[in-house]
Short mmCIF file of C-alpha atoms in Angstrom, two decimals:
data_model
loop_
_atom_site.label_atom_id
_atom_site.label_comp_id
_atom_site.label_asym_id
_atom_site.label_seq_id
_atom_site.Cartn_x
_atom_site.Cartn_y
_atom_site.Cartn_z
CA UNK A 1 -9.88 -2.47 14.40
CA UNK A 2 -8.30 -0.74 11.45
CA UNK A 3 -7.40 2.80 12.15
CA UNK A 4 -9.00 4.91 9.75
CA UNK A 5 -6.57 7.39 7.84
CA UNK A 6 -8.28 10.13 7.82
CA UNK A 7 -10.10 12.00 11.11
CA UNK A 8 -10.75 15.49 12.76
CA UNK A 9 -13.37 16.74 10.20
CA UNK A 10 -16.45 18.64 11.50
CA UNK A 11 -19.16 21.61 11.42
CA UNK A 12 -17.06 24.82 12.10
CA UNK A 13 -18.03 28.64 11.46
CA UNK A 14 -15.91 30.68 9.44
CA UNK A 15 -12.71 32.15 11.13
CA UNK A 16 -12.49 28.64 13.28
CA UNK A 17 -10.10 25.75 13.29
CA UNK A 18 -9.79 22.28 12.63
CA UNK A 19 -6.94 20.04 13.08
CA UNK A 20 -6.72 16.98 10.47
CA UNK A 21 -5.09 14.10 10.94
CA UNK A 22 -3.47 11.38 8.72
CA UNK A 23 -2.35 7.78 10.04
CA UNK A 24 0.56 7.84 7.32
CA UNK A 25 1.29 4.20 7.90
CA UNK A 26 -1.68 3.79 5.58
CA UNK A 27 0.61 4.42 2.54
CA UNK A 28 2.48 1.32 1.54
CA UNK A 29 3.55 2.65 -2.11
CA UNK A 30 6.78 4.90 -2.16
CA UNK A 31 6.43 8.89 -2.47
CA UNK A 32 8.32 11.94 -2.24
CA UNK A 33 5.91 13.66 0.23
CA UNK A 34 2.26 13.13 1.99
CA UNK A 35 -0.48 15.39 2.63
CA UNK A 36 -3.71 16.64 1.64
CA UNK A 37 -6.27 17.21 -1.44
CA UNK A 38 -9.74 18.03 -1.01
CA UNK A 39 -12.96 17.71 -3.35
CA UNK A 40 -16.10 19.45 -2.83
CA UNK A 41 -19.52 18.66 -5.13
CA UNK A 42 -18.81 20.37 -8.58
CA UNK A 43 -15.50 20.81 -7.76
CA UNK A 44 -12.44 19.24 -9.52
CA UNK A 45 -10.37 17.82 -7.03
CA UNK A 46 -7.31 20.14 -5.29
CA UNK A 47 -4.28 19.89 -3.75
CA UNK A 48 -3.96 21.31 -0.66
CA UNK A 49 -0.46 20.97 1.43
CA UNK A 50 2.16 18.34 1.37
CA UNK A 51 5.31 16.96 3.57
CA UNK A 52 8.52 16.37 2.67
CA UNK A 53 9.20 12.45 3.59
CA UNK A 54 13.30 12.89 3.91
CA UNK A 55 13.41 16.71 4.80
CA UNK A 56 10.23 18.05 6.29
CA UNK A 57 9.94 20.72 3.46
CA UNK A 58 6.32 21.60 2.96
CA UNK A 59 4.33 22.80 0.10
CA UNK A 60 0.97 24.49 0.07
CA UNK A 61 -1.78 25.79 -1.98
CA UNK A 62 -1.86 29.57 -2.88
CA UNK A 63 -5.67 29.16 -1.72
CA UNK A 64 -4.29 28.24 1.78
CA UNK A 65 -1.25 29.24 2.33
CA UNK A 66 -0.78 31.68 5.53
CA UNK A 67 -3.84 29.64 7.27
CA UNK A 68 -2.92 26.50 7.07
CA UNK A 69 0.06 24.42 8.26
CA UNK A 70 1.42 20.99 7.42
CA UNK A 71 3.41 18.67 10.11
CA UNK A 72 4.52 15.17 10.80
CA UNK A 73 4.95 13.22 14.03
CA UNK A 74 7.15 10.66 12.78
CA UNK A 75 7.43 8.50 16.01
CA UNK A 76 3.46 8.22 15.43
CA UNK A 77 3.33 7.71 11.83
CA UNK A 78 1.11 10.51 11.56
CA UNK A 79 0.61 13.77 9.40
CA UNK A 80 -1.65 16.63 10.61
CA UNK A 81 -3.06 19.88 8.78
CA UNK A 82 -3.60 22.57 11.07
CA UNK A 83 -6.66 24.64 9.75
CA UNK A 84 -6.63 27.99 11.00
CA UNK A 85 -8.95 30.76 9.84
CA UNK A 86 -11.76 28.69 7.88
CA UNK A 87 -13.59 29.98 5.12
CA UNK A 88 -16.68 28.83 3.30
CA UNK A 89 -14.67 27.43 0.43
CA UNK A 90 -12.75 25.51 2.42
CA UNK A 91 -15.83 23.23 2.43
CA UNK A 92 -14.80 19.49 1.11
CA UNK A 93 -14.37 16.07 1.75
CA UNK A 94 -10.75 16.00 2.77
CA UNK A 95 -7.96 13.17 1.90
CA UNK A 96 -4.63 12.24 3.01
CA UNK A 97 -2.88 12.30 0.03
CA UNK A 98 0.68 10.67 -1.74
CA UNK A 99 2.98 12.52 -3.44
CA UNK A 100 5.53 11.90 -6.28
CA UNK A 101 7.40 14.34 -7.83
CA UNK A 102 10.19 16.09 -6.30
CA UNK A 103 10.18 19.28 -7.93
CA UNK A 104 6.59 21.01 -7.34
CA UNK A 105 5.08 18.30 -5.99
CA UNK A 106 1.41 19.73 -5.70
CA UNK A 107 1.65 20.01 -9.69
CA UNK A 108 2.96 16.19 -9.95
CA UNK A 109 1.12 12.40 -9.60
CA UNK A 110 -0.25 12.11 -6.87
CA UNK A 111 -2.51 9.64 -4.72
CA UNK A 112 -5.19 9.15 -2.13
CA UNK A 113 -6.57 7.28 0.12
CA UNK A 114 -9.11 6.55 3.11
CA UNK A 115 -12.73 6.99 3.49
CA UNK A 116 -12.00 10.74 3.35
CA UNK A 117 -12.91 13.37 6.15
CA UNK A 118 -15.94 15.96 5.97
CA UNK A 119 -14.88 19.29 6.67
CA UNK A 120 -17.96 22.41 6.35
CA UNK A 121 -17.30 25.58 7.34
CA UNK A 122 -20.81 27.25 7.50
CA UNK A 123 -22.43 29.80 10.11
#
C-alpha cells in the first residue's frame, strides 16, 4: 500500500541512464533541501545532488556534476535524479536524502530514508 520512496534503480552499462525517483512526501521532518546520497560496500557514504525546497536551487557532487541532474515535480510530491552517462563508480545503493543547512548543504546534516534503490553500472 505504502509507496516506497525510493525506485528506478537497475543493471545499466556504462555510458547509460537511469532516472531515480523520490516520493518526497516521505519526509515529515523540516529541511532546507532533498535529494540524494549513495553508499556502496567499503564505501563511506556520499552525497550526491540536492533541491532547494523554497527556490529550486540545486547542488551537486563534483563526482557528478555535468551528468547528473536534480528536479522536483511539486504537484506530485516527487524528486527525480536524472543519471546520464553512468560510470562504474556510480555503483551504490541509492537514498533519497534530507537536507539542513542552507549554506553548502551537501557539507551540512543531513538525513535518509527508504529501503534504498540498487543502482550497478557494469558491462
Amino acid at each position: 500500500q505504502v509507496q516506497p520512496v525510493e525506485s528506478g534503480g537497475g543493471l545499466v552499462q556504462p555510458g547509460g541512464s537511469l532516472r531515480l525517483s523520490c516520493a518526497a512526501s516521505a519526509f515529515t521532518l523540516d529541511y532546507y533541501a532533498i535529494g540524494w546520497s549513495r553508499v556502496a560496500p567499503g564505501r563511506q557514504r556520499e552525497v550526491v545532488s540536492c533541491i532547494s525546497r523554497e527556490d529550486g536551487s540545486t547542488h551537486y557532487a563534483d563526482s557528478v556534476k555535468g551528468r547528473f541532474t536534480i528536479s522536483r515535480d511539486n504537484a506530485r510530491n516527487m524528486v527525480y535524479l536524472q543519471m546520464n552517462g553512468l560510470k562504474p563508480e556510480d555503483t551504490a545503493e541509492y537514498f533519497c536524502t534530507s537536507f539542513y543547512s542552507p549554506q553548502n548543504p551537501l557539507q551540512g546534516g543531513y538525513d535518509y530514508w527508504g529501503q534504498g534503490t540498487q543502482v550497478t553500472v557494469s558491462s
